[in-house]
PDB file of C-alpha atoms in Angstrom:
ATOM      1  CA  MET M  16       0.097  -0.125   0.218  1.00 81.00           C
ATOM      2  CA  THR M  17       2.657   2.349   0.789  1.00 88.00           C
ATOM      3  CA  ALA M  18       4.528   1.536  -2.204  1.00 91.00           C
ATOM      4  CA  ARG M  19       1.068   2.338  -4.155  1.00 92.00           C
ATOM      5  CA  ILE M  20       0.721   5.890  -2.619  1.00 94.00           C
ATOM      6  CA  PHE M  21       3.797   6.865  -3.224  1.00 95.00           C
ATOM      7  CA  ALA M  22       4.245   5.386  -6.916  1.00 95.00           C
ATOM      8  CA  SER M  23       1.086   7.128  -7.683  1.00 95.00           C
ATOM      9  CA  ALA M  24       1.757  10.242  -6.328  1.00 97.00           C
ATOM     10  CA  LEU M  25       5.559  10.431  -7.712  1.00 97.00           C
ATOM     11  CA  PHE M  26       3.995   9.425 -11.477  1.00 97.00           C
ATOM     12  CA  ALA M  27       1.297  12.110 -11.381  1.00 97.00           C
ATOM     13  CA  GLY M  28       3.217  15.334  -9.368  1.00 97.00           C
ATOM     14  CA  LEU M  29       5.827  14.733 -11.959  1.00 97.00           C
ATOM     15  CA  LEU M  30       3.551  14.376 -14.867  1.00 97.00           C
ATOM     16  CA  ALA M  31       1.549  17.385 -13.730  1.00 97.00           C
ATOM     17  CA  GLY M  32       4.297  19.311 -12.784  1.00 97.00           C
ATOM     18  CA  LEU M  33       5.756  18.897 -16.381  1.00 97.00           C
ATOM     19  CA  ILE M  34       2.902  20.539 -17.764  1.00 97.00           C
ATOM     20  CA  ALA M  35       3.013  22.847 -15.230  1.00 96.00           C
ATOM     21  CA  VAL M  36       6.395  24.351 -15.622  1.00 96.00           C
ATOM     22  CA  LEU M  37       5.852  23.922 -19.720  1.00 96.00           C
ATOM     23  CA  LEU M  38       3.213  26.400 -19.451  1.00 96.00           C
ATOM     24  CA  GLN M  39       4.687  28.982 -16.618  1.00 95.00           C
ATOM     25  CA  TRP M  40       7.945  28.795 -19.143  1.00 93.00           C
ATOM     26  CA  ALA M  41       5.558  29.759 -22.190  1.00 95.00           C
ATOM     27  CA  LEU M  42       2.860  31.972 -20.429  1.00 95.00           C
ATOM     28  CA  MET M  43       4.353  33.340 -17.371  1.00 94.00           C
ATOM     29  CA  GLU M  44       8.116  33.927 -17.424  1.00 92.00           C
ATOM     30  CA  LYS M  45       8.140  36.923 -20.006  1.00 92.00           C
ATOM     31  CA  LEU M  46       5.038  38.561 -17.871  1.00 94.00           C
ATOM     32  CA  ILE M  47       7.152  38.221 -14.441  1.00 93.00           C
ATOM     33  CA  LEU M  48      10.634  39.537 -15.944  1.00 92.00           C
ATOM     34  CA  GLU M  49       8.168  42.586 -17.364  1.00 92.00           C
ATOM     35  CA  GLY M  50       7.184  43.011 -14.153  1.00 91.00           C
ATOM     36  CA  GLU M  51      10.200  42.870 -12.192  1.00 90.00           C
ATOM     37  CA  GLU M  52      11.338  45.493 -15.097  1.00 90.00           C
ATOM     38  CA  TYR M  53       8.872  47.876 -13.450  1.00 89.00           C
ATOM     39  CA  GLU M  54       9.525  46.515  -9.732  1.00 88.00           C
ATOM     40  CA  THR M  55      13.415  47.769 -10.067  1.00 86.00           C
ATOM     41  CA  GLY M  56      12.369  50.743 -12.087  1.00 83.00           C
ATOM     42  CA  ALA M  57      13.861  49.521 -15.371  1.00 84.00           C
ATOM     43  CA  LYS M  58      10.616  50.435 -16.640  1.00 83.00           C
ATOM     44  CA  SER M  59       8.158  52.749 -15.579  1.00 82.00           C
ATOM     45  CA  HIS M  60       4.826  53.278 -16.109  1.00 77.00           C
ATOM     46  CA  PHE M  61       2.509  56.508 -15.708  1.00 71.00           C
ATOM     47  CA  ALA M  62      -1.514  56.970 -16.279  1.00 59.00           C
ATOM     48  CA  GLY M  63      -2.340  56.976 -19.692  1.00 58.00           C
ATOM     49  CA  VAL M  64       1.266  57.307 -21.218  1.00 61.00           C
ATOM     50  CA  LEU M  65       1.744  54.466 -23.442  1.00 63.00           C
ATOM     51  CA  VAL M  66       4.916  52.732 -22.682  1.00 60.00           C
ATOM     52  CA  LEU M  67       6.120  50.875 -25.816  1.00 63.00           C
ATOM     53  CA  ASN M  68       7.635  47.426 -25.275  1.00 60.00           C
ATOM     54  CA  GLU M  69      10.214  47.413 -27.824  1.00 57.00           C
ATOM     55  CA  ASP M  70      13.609  49.308 -26.852  1.00 54.00           C
ATOM     56  CA  GLY M  71      15.301  51.111 -29.684  1.00 50.00           C
ATOM     57  CA  GLU M  72      18.836  50.692 -28.821  1.00 51.00           C
ATOM     58  CA  THR M  73      21.514  52.360 -30.628  1.00 49.00           C
ATOM     59  CA  ALA M  74      24.367  50.263 -32.206  1.00 53.00           C
ATOM     60  CA  GLU M  75      26.695  51.528 -29.545  1.00 53.00           C
ATOM     61  CA  GLN M  76      24.609  50.358 -26.708  1.00 55.00           C
ATOM     62  CA  ALA M  77      23.852  47.029 -28.242  1.00 52.00           C
ATOM     63  CA  ALA M  78      27.587  46.455 -28.302  1.00 54.00           C
ATOM     64  CA  GLU M  79      28.227  47.669 -24.666  1.00 56.00           C
ATOM     65  CA  SER M  80      24.992  45.773 -23.832  1.00 59.00           C
ATOM     66  CA  GLY M  81      26.490  42.548 -25.345  1.00 61.00           C
ATOM     67  CA  VAL M  82      28.460  41.155 -22.534  1.00 63.00           C
ATOM     68  CA  ALA M  83      25.442  42.123 -20.013  1.00 67.00           C
ATOM     69  CA  ALA M  84      23.001  40.286 -22.323  1.00 69.00           C
ATOM     70  CA  GLU M  85      25.349  37.007 -22.002  1.00 71.00           C
ATOM     71  CA  GLU M  86      25.495  37.231 -18.401  1.00 72.00           C
ATOM     72  CA  GLU M  87      21.504  37.758 -18.457  1.00 75.00           C
ATOM     73  CA  GLU M  88      21.060  34.764 -20.645  1.00 76.00           C
ATOM     74  CA  GLU M  89      22.909  32.764 -18.523  1.00 74.00           C
ATOM     75  CA  SER M  90      20.689  33.893 -15.257  1.00 84.00           C
ATOM     76  CA  LEU M  91      17.501  33.437 -17.049  1.00 87.00           C
ATOM     77  CA  ALA M  92      18.949  29.710 -18.073  1.00 89.00           C
ATOM     78  CA  THR M  93      19.344  29.135 -14.111  1.00 89.00           C
ATOM     79  CA  ARG M  94      15.962  30.468 -13.586  1.00 89.00           C
ATOM     80  CA  TYR M  95      14.260  28.603 -16.017  1.00 90.00           C
ATOM     81  CA  ALA M  96      16.018  25.081 -14.865  1.00 90.00           C
ATOM     82  CA  LEU M  97      15.323  25.945 -11.282  1.00 91.00           C
ATOM     83  CA  ALA M  98      11.132  26.590 -12.192  1.00 91.00           C
ATOM     84  CA  PHE M  99      11.374  22.973 -13.275  1.00 91.00           C
ATOM     85  CA  PHE M 100      12.620  22.003 -10.212  1.00 93.00           C
ATOM     86  CA  ALA M 101      10.457  23.781  -8.243  1.00 94.00           C
ATOM     87  CA  ALA M 102       7.438  22.650 -10.042  1.00 95.00           C
ATOM     88  CA  PHE M 103       8.214  18.750  -9.678  1.00 95.00           C
ATOM     89  CA  VAL M 104       8.903  19.464  -5.965  1.00 96.00           C
ATOM     90  CA  THR M 105       5.123  21.203  -5.543  1.00 97.00           C
ATOM     91  CA  TRP M 106       3.277  19.282  -7.823  1.00 97.00           C
ATOM     92  CA  VAL M 107       4.656  16.056  -6.338  1.00 98.00           C
ATOM     93  CA  GLY M 108       3.585  17.263  -2.953  1.00 97.00           C
ATOM     94  CA  TRP M 109       0.044  18.154  -3.845  1.00 97.00           C
ATOM     95  CA  ALA M 110       0.044  14.823  -5.458  1.00 98.00           C
ATOM     96  CA  LEU M 111       0.924  13.477  -2.261  1.00 98.00           C
ATOM     97  CA  LEU M 112      -1.811  15.034  -0.476  1.00 97.00           C
ATOM     98  CA  MET M 113      -4.316  13.743  -2.959  1.00 98.00           C
ATOM     99  CA  VAL M 114      -3.213   9.991  -3.192  1.00 97.00           C
ATOM    100  CA  ALA M 115      -3.157  10.044   0.608  1.00 97.00           C
ATOM    101  CA  GLY M 116      -6.640  11.581   0.384  1.00 96.00           C
ATOM    102  CA  PHE M 117      -7.798   8.501  -2.005  1.00 96.00           C
ATOM    103  CA  ALA M 118      -6.155   6.089   0.380  1.00 95.00           C
ATOM    104  CA  LEU M 119      -8.143   7.738   2.889  1.00 94.00           C
ATOM    105  CA  ALA M 120     -11.558   7.676   1.254  1.00 94.00           C
ATOM    106  CA  GLU M 121     -10.790   3.719   0.265  1.00 92.00           C
ATOM    107  CA  LYS M 122     -10.192   2.777   3.883  1.00 91.00           C
ATOM    108  CA  TYR M 123     -13.471   4.122   4.684  1.00 89.00           C
ATOM    109  CA  GLY M 124     -14.954   2.297   1.537  1.00 88.00           C
ATOM    110  CA  GLN M 125     -15.252   5.003  -0.768  1.00 91.00           C
ATOM    111  CA  ARG M 126     -13.414   3.767  -4.291  1.00 92.00           C
ATOM    112  CA  ILE M 127     -11.930   6.376  -6.351  1.00 95.00           C
ATOM    113  CA  THR M 128     -12.832   6.075  -9.960  1.00 95.00           C
ATOM    114  CA  MET M 129     -11.230   8.023 -12.709  1.00 95.00           C
ATOM    115  CA  LYS M 130     -14.249  10.552 -12.612  1.00 96.00           C
ATOM    116  CA  ASP M 131     -13.784  11.158  -8.750  1.00 96.00           C
ATOM    117  CA  ALA M 132     -10.197  11.791  -9.066  1.00 97.00           C
ATOM    118  CA  ILE M 133     -10.637  14.387 -11.608  1.00 97.00           C
ATOM    119  CA  LEU M 134     -13.274  16.058  -9.626  1.00 97.00           C
ATOM    120  CA  TRP M 135     -10.570  15.976  -6.714  1.00 98.00           C
ATOM    121  CA  GLY M 136      -8.374  17.829  -9.318  1.00 98.00           C
ATOM    122  CA  VAL M 137     -10.895  20.693  -9.627  1.00 98.00           C
ATOM    123  CA  ALA M 138     -11.469  20.940  -5.699  1.00 97.00           C
ATOM    124  CA  GLY M 139      -7.918  21.250  -5.483  1.00 97.00           C
ATOM    125  CA  PHE M 140      -8.258  24.243  -7.972  1.00 98.00           C
ATOM    126  CA  GLY M 141     -11.141  25.554  -5.933  1.00 97.00           C
ATOM    127  CA  ALA M 142      -9.442  25.345  -2.244  1.00 97.00           C
ATOM    128  CA  ILE M 143      -5.699  26.631  -3.046  1.00 97.00           C
ATOM    129  CA  HIS M 144      -6.408  29.032  -5.788  1.00 97.00           C
ATOM    130  CA  VAL M 145     -10.197  29.955  -5.798  1.00 97.00           C
ATOM    131  CA  MET M 146     -10.895  30.298  -2.147  1.00 97.00           C
ATOM    132  CA  THR M 147      -7.132  31.612  -1.533  1.00 97.00           C
ATOM    133  CA  GLY M 148      -7.469  33.886  -4.326  1.00 96.00           C
ATOM    134  CA  ILE M 149     -10.719  35.743  -3.072  1.00 96.00           C
ATOM    135  CA  GLY M 150      -8.465  37.217  -0.436  1.00 95.00           C
ATOM    136  CA  LEU M 151      -5.150  37.220  -1.764  1.00 94.00           C
ATOM    137  CA  ALA M 152      -4.752  37.670  -5.740  1.00 93.00           C
ATOM    138  CA  PRO M 153      -1.613  36.209  -7.701  1.00 94.00           C
ATOM    139  CA  GLU M 154       0.897  38.707  -7.690  1.00 91.00           C
ATOM    140  CA  LEU M 155       3.098  40.224 -10.267  1.00 91.00           C
ATOM    141  CA  PRO M 156       6.735  40.822  -8.922  1.00 88.00           C
ATOM    142  CA  GLY M 157       6.550  44.165  -7.194  1.00 83.00           C
ATOM    143  CA  THR M 158       2.990  44.030  -6.353  1.00 85.00           C
ATOM    144  CA  PRO M 159       3.247  45.601  -2.787  1.00 86.00           C
ATOM    145  CA  ALA M 160       1.208  43.864  -0.244  1.00 88.00           C
ATOM    146  CA  ALA M 161       0.776  42.846   3.344  1.00 89.00           C
ATOM    147  CA  GLU M 162       3.151  41.902   5.960  1.00 90.00           C
ATOM    148  CA  LEU M 163       4.113  37.932   4.622  1.00 91.00           C
ATOM    149  CA  GLU M 164       3.845  35.860   7.376  1.00 92.00           C
ATOM    150  CA  LEU M 165       0.358  37.122   8.181  1.00 94.00           C
ATOM    151  CA  ARG M 166      -0.361  36.502   4.439  1.00 94.00           C
ATOM    152  CA  GLN M 167       1.257  32.822   4.371  1.00 95.00           C
ATOM    153  CA  LEU M 168      -0.974  32.250   7.897  1.00 95.00           C
ATOM    154  CA  TRP M 169      -4.322  33.248   6.036  1.00 96.00           C
ATOM    155  CA  TRP M 170      -3.349  31.185   3.040  1.00 96.00           C
ATOM    156  CA  MET M 171      -2.590  28.307   4.477  1.00 96.00           C
ATOM    157  CA  THR M 172      -5.853  28.384   6.846  1.00 96.00           C
ATOM    158  CA  THR M 173      -7.943  29.130   4.014  1.00 97.00           C
ATOM    159  CA  ALA M 174      -6.406  26.297   2.003  1.00 97.00           C
ATOM    160  CA  ALA M 175      -6.814  23.524   4.695  1.00 97.00           C
ATOM    161  CA  THR M 176     -10.461  24.845   5.445  1.00 97.00           C
ATOM    162  CA  ALA M 177     -11.615  24.850   2.060  1.00 98.00           C
ATOM    163  CA  ILE M 178     -10.219  21.060   1.678  1.00 97.00           C
ATOM    164  CA  ILE M 179     -11.657  19.923   4.908  1.00 97.00           C
ATOM    165  CA  ALA M 180     -14.786  21.771   3.918  1.00 97.00           C
ATOM    166  CA  PHE M 181     -15.033  20.119   0.132  1.00 97.00           C
ATOM    167  CA  ALA M 182     -14.474  16.753   1.840  1.00 95.00           C
ATOM    168  CA  LEU M 183     -17.139  17.054   4.187  1.00 95.00           C
ATOM    169  CA  MET M 184     -19.810  18.613   1.674  1.00 95.00           C
ATOM    170  CA  ALA M 185     -18.820  15.888  -0.881  1.00 93.00           C
ATOM    171  CA  TYR M 186     -18.485  12.450   1.332  1.00 93.00           C
ATOM    172  CA  GLY M 187     -20.457  13.769   4.406  1.00 90.00           C
ATOM    173  CA  ARG M 188     -23.655  14.083   2.684  1.00 82.00           C
ATOM    174  CA  LYS M 189     -25.360  15.154   5.761  1.00 92.00           C
ATOM    175  CA  LEU M 190     -26.886  18.554   6.379  1.00 96.00           C
ATOM    176  CA  LEU M 191     -24.729  18.701   9.636  1.00 96.00           C
ATOM    177  CA  TYR M 192     -21.746  18.075   7.291  1.00 96.00           C
ATOM    178  CA  ILE M 193     -22.771  20.585   4.781  1.00 96.00           C
ATOM    179  CA  VAL M 194     -23.466  23.472   7.373  1.00 97.00           C
ATOM    180  CA  ILE M 195     -19.951  22.633   8.568  1.00 97.00           C
ATOM    181  CA  GLY M 196     -18.517  22.589   5.186  1.00 97.00           C
ATOM    182  CA  LEU M 197     -19.942  26.347   4.407  1.00 96.00           C
ATOM    183  CA  ALA M 198     -18.919  27.676   7.681  1.00 97.00           C
ATOM    184  CA  LEU M 199     -15.252  26.809   7.143  1.00 97.00           C
ATOM    185  CA  LEU M 200     -15.896  28.202   3.529  1.00 96.00           C
ATOM    186  CA  ILE M 201     -16.901  31.312   4.586  1.00 96.00           C
ATOM    187  CA  ALA M 202     -14.854  31.696   8.010  1.00 97.00           C
ATOM    188  CA  PRO M 203     -11.489  32.698   6.538  1.00 97.00           C
ATOM    189  CA  HIS M 204     -13.209  35.255   4.729  1.00 96.00           C
ATOM    190  CA  LEU M 205     -15.386  37.336   7.265  1.00 97.00           C
ATOM    191  CA  ILE M 206     -12.107  37.504   9.439  1.00 95.00           C
ATOM    192  CA  GLY M 207     -10.370  38.725   6.165  1.00 94.00           C
ATOM    193  CA  ALA M 208      -6.964  38.298   4.181  1.00 94.00           C
ATOM    194  CA  PRO M 209      -4.226  40.907   5.429  1.00 93.00           C
ATOM    195  CA  ARG M 210      -4.427  43.278   2.962  1.00 89.00           C
ATOM    196  CA  LEU M 211      -2.720  47.237   2.549  1.00 89.00           C
ATOM    197  CA  ASP M 212      -4.489  50.048   3.279  1.00 87.00           C
ATOM    198  CA  GLY M 213      -3.624  51.391  -0.225  1.00 86.00           C
ATOM    199  CA  TYR M 214      -2.818  50.776  -3.634  1.00 86.00           C
ATOM    200  CA  ALA M 215       1.044  51.292  -4.631  1.00 82.00           C
ATOM    201  CA  GLY M 216       1.743  48.897  -7.806  1.00 84.00           C
ATOM    202  CA  VAL M 217       4.113  50.076 -10.077  1.00 87.00           C
ATOM    203  CA  ALA M 218       2.979  47.719 -12.906  1.00 89.00           C
ATOM    204  CA  PRO M 219       0.767  48.551 -15.309  1.00 89.00           C
ATOM    205  CA  PRO M 220      -2.568  47.089 -14.551  1.00 90.00           C
ATOM    206  CA  GLU M 221      -3.557  45.320 -17.983  1.00 91.00           C
ATOM    207  CA  LEU M 222      -0.090  43.616 -17.137  1.00 93.00           C
ATOM    208  CA  SER M 223      -1.173  42.601 -13.888  1.00 93.00           C
ATOM    209  CA  GLY M 224      -4.823  41.505 -15.133  1.00 94.00           C
ATOM    210  CA  GLU M 225      -3.116  39.427 -17.543  1.00 96.00           C
ATOM    211  CA  TYR M 226      -0.942  37.612 -15.087  1.00 96.00           C
ATOM    212  CA  VAL M 227      -3.702  36.978 -12.823  1.00 96.00           C
ATOM    213  CA  ALA M 228      -5.811  35.223 -15.781  1.00 97.00           C
ATOM    214  CA  ARG M 229      -2.747  33.073 -16.735  1.00 96.00           C
ATOM    215  CA  SER M 230      -1.931  32.248 -13.582  1.00 96.00           C
ATOM    216  CA  TYR M 231      -5.063  30.778 -12.987  1.00 97.00           C
ATOM    217  CA  ALA M 232      -5.616  29.224 -16.205  1.00 97.00           C
ATOM    218  CA  VAL M 233      -1.799  27.412 -15.404  1.00 97.00           C
ATOM    219  CA  ALA M 234      -3.271  26.492 -12.064  1.00 97.00           C
ATOM    220  CA  PHE M 235      -6.299  25.268 -13.051  1.00 98.00           C
ATOM    221  CA  ILE M 236      -4.709  23.114 -15.942  1.00 98.00           C
ATOM    222  CA  ALA M 237      -2.651  21.640 -13.848  1.00 98.00           C
ATOM    223  CA  TRP M 238      -4.881  20.477 -10.989  1.00 98.00           C
ATOM    224  CA  VAL M 239      -7.357  18.833 -13.123  1.00 98.00           C
ATOM    225  CA  LEU M 240      -4.384  17.085 -15.058  1.00 98.00           C
ATOM    226  CA  LEU M 241      -2.956  16.142 -11.434  1.00 98.00           C
ATOM    227  CA  GLY M 242      -6.809  14.761 -10.403  1.00 98.00           C
ATOM    228  CA  LEU M 243      -6.562  12.479 -13.846  1.00 98.00           C
ATOM    229  CA  PHE M 244      -2.994  11.382 -13.751  1.00 98.00           C
ATOM    230  CA  ALA M 245      -3.285  10.700  -9.941  1.00 97.00           C
ATOM    231  CA  GLY M 246      -6.574   8.603 -11.005  1.00 97.00           C
ATOM    232  CA  TYR M 247      -5.155   6.964 -13.417  1.00 97.00           C
ATOM    233  CA  PHE M 248      -2.060   5.625 -11.574  1.00 96.00           C
ATOM    234  CA  TRP M 249      -4.269   5.194  -8.489  1.00 95.00           C
ATOM    235  CA  THR M 250      -6.953   3.112 -10.327  1.00 94.00           C
ATOM    236  CA  ARG M 251      -4.261   0.776 -12.011  1.00 90.00           C
ATOM    237  CA  LYS M 252      -4.680  -2.826 -10.752  1.00 68.00           C
ATOM    238  CA  LYS M 253      -0.792  -3.218 -11.398  1.00 54.00           C
ATOM    239  CA  ILE M 254       1.086  -0.678  -9.566  1.00 47.00           C
ATOM    240  CA  THR M 255       1.225  -2.068  -5.876  1.00 50.00           C
TER     241      THR M 255
ATOM    242  CA  MET H1319     -24.964  -5.124  -0.147  1.00 43.00           C
ATOM    243  CA  THR H1320     -21.845  -2.799   0.750  1.00 44.00           C
ATOM    244  CA  ALA H1321     -20.045  -6.165   2.055  1.00 44.00           C
ATOM    245  CA  ILE H1322     -20.075  -7.678  -1.172  1.00 42.00           C
ATOM    246  CA  THR H1323     -19.012  -4.681  -3.140  1.00 44.00           C
ATOM    247  CA  ARG H1324     -16.044  -4.320  -0.801  1.00 44.00           C
ATOM    248  CA  THR H1325     -15.117  -8.114  -1.002  1.00 41.00           C
ATOM    249  CA  GLY H1326     -12.954  -7.955  -4.013  1.00 43.00           C
ATOM    250  CA  SER H1327     -10.930  -5.127  -2.495  1.00 46.00           C
ATOM    251  CA  ARG H1328     -10.521  -6.271   1.267  1.00 46.00           C
ATOM    252  CA  SER H1329      -6.950  -6.799   0.843  1.00 49.00           C
ATOM    253  CA  GLU H1330      -6.466  -3.124  -0.973  1.00 51.00           C
ATOM    254  CA  ALA H1331      -8.665  -1.706   2.134  1.00 51.00           C
ATOM    255  CA  ASP H1332      -6.710  -3.421   4.800  1.00 59.00           C
ATOM    256  CA  PHE H1333      -4.140  -1.555   5.615  1.00 69.00           C
ATOM    257  CA  GLY H1334      -3.234   0.857   8.579  1.00 83.00           C
ATOM    258  CA  LEU H1335      -3.378   5.072   8.412  1.00 91.00           C
ATOM    259  CA  LEU H1336       0.616   4.878   8.980  1.00 93.00           C
ATOM    260  CA  PRO H1337       1.103   4.888   5.084  1.00 93.00           C
ATOM    261  CA  ILE H1338      -1.554   7.729   4.010  1.00 95.00           C
ATOM    262  CA  PHE H1339      -0.218   9.795   7.539  1.00 95.00           C
ATOM    263  CA  ALA H1340       3.616   9.089   5.751  1.00 95.00           C
ATOM    264  CA  ALA H1341       2.437  10.416   2.617  1.00 96.00           C
ATOM    265  CA  ALA H1342       0.286  13.594   3.802  1.00 96.00           C
ATOM    266  CA  VAL H1343       3.319  14.716   5.785  1.00 96.00           C
ATOM    267  CA  ALA H1344       5.616  14.109   3.035  1.00 96.00           C
ATOM    268  CA  GLY H1345       3.648  15.822   0.964  1.00 96.00           C
ATOM    269  CA  LEU H1346       3.277  18.695   3.329  1.00 96.00           C
ATOM    270  CA  ILE H1347       7.059  18.899   3.436  1.00 96.00           C
ATOM    271  CA  LEU H1348       7.548  19.730  -0.441  1.00 96.00           C
ATOM    272  CA  ILE H1349       5.006  22.300  -0.222  1.00 96.00           C
ATOM    273  CA  TYR H1350       5.911  23.898   2.650  1.00 94.00           C
ATOM    274  CA  PHE H1351       9.889  24.223   1.067  1.00 93.00           C
ATOM    275  CA  SER H1352       8.787  25.085  -2.459  1.00 92.00           C
ATOM    276  CA  GLY H1353       5.910  27.626  -1.225  1.00 93.00           C
ATOM    277  CA  PHE H1354       6.653  28.839   2.147  1.00 92.00           C
ATOM    278  CA  ALA H1355      10.284  28.468   3.545  1.00 90.00           C
ATOM    279  CA  GLN H1356      11.754  32.102   3.792  1.00 86.00           C
ATOM    280  CA  ALA H1357      15.424  30.994   3.507  1.00 85.00           C
ATOM    281  CA  SER H1358      16.792  32.665   0.780  1.00 84.00           C
ATOM    282  CA  GLN H1359      17.888  29.729  -1.233  1.00 82.00           C
ATOM    283  CA  TYR H1360      14.230  28.708  -1.215  1.00 86.00           C
ATOM    284  CA  HIS H1361      12.708  31.495  -1.687  1.00 87.00           C
ATOM    285  CA  ASP H1362      15.431  32.592  -4.802  1.00 85.00           C
ATOM    286  CA  SER H1363      15.016  28.922  -5.971  1.00 86.00           C
ATOM    287  CA  ALA H1364      11.349  28.769  -6.163  1.00 90.00           C
ATOM    288  CA  HIS H1365      10.446  32.492  -6.673  1.00 91.00           C
ATOM    289  CA  ASP H1366       8.923  31.886 -10.399  1.00 90.00           C
ATOM    290  CA  THR H1367       6.595  29.242  -9.631  1.00 92.00           C
ATOM    291  CA  ARG H1368       5.806  30.875  -6.310  1.00 92.00           C
ATOM    292  CA  HIS H1369       4.662  33.359  -8.383  1.00 92.00           C
ATOM    293  CA  THR H1370       3.296  31.158 -11.090  1.00 90.00           C
ATOM    294  CA  LEU H1371       1.379  29.452  -8.509  1.00 91.00           C
ATOM    295  CA  ALA H1372      -0.090  32.398  -6.265  1.00 90.00           C
ATOM    296  CA  PHE H1373       1.676  31.467  -3.293  1.00 92.00           C
ATOM    297  CA  PRO H1374       2.276  34.561  -1.158  1.00 90.00           C
ATOM    298  CA  CYS H1375       5.795  35.588  -1.676  1.00 81.00           C
ATOM    299  CA  HIS H1376       7.981  38.150  -0.529  1.00 74.00           C
TER     300      HIS H1376
END
């Protein structure tokens, strides 16, 4: 059983992580780097003034920046490689939690089918991204926000209560459990996420908006696929 | 009825909570390092992934 849990989670996490990091490279990195340009002041954004994305370099400047560009390329390669590693760690982590959930459900007589597993993936996205996102939106680098420890605490509490709430509502099936589930879903939002009193973002709102939309898209695709892969490996008979 | 449907998977369902607990703890540790640990080597390595996946980051 131990082998079945860990093997399913490892395979599913690696596959979902691979797709997540490909999506991150294709959709997110450019926006992250651009956000950092605003963060560091390399680019600045003023209301209503169009900031062109192409920088018109003269030949002289281009020659000067040649060495810098080479260094930059190297650090960029490192960044991409680290993203690859971090994605695997993250998604194998979520996969282990999901498959531990499958095993727990099975232990109490709830057989997990492929269909269930995909729904678990959707629920994971709902708990980890949607419920936490209500209070703490995905942040483009350089977005000022409240104190980190408080946000992490609120995020963890909200994600954990949402997971418990979804489990109670899906598998409790009694009015009492559904009511407790709803209360758990709402409570963190009544307390409220830590936030700043004002806005001090330096990046254009279009960039932030695009970033947030893509962050949700990447997360949704990866979570649904994680459910699918975890379900596939978990329900396969041969793995034990 | 339930007893009958369960017999097929009895050997599979017949296991303790320990492996489940171990997997969950392992998962939480991985998520902690990729999403939350603030030591700069973890933060810097996982920076872009944290942003992409909307973990609270710096």
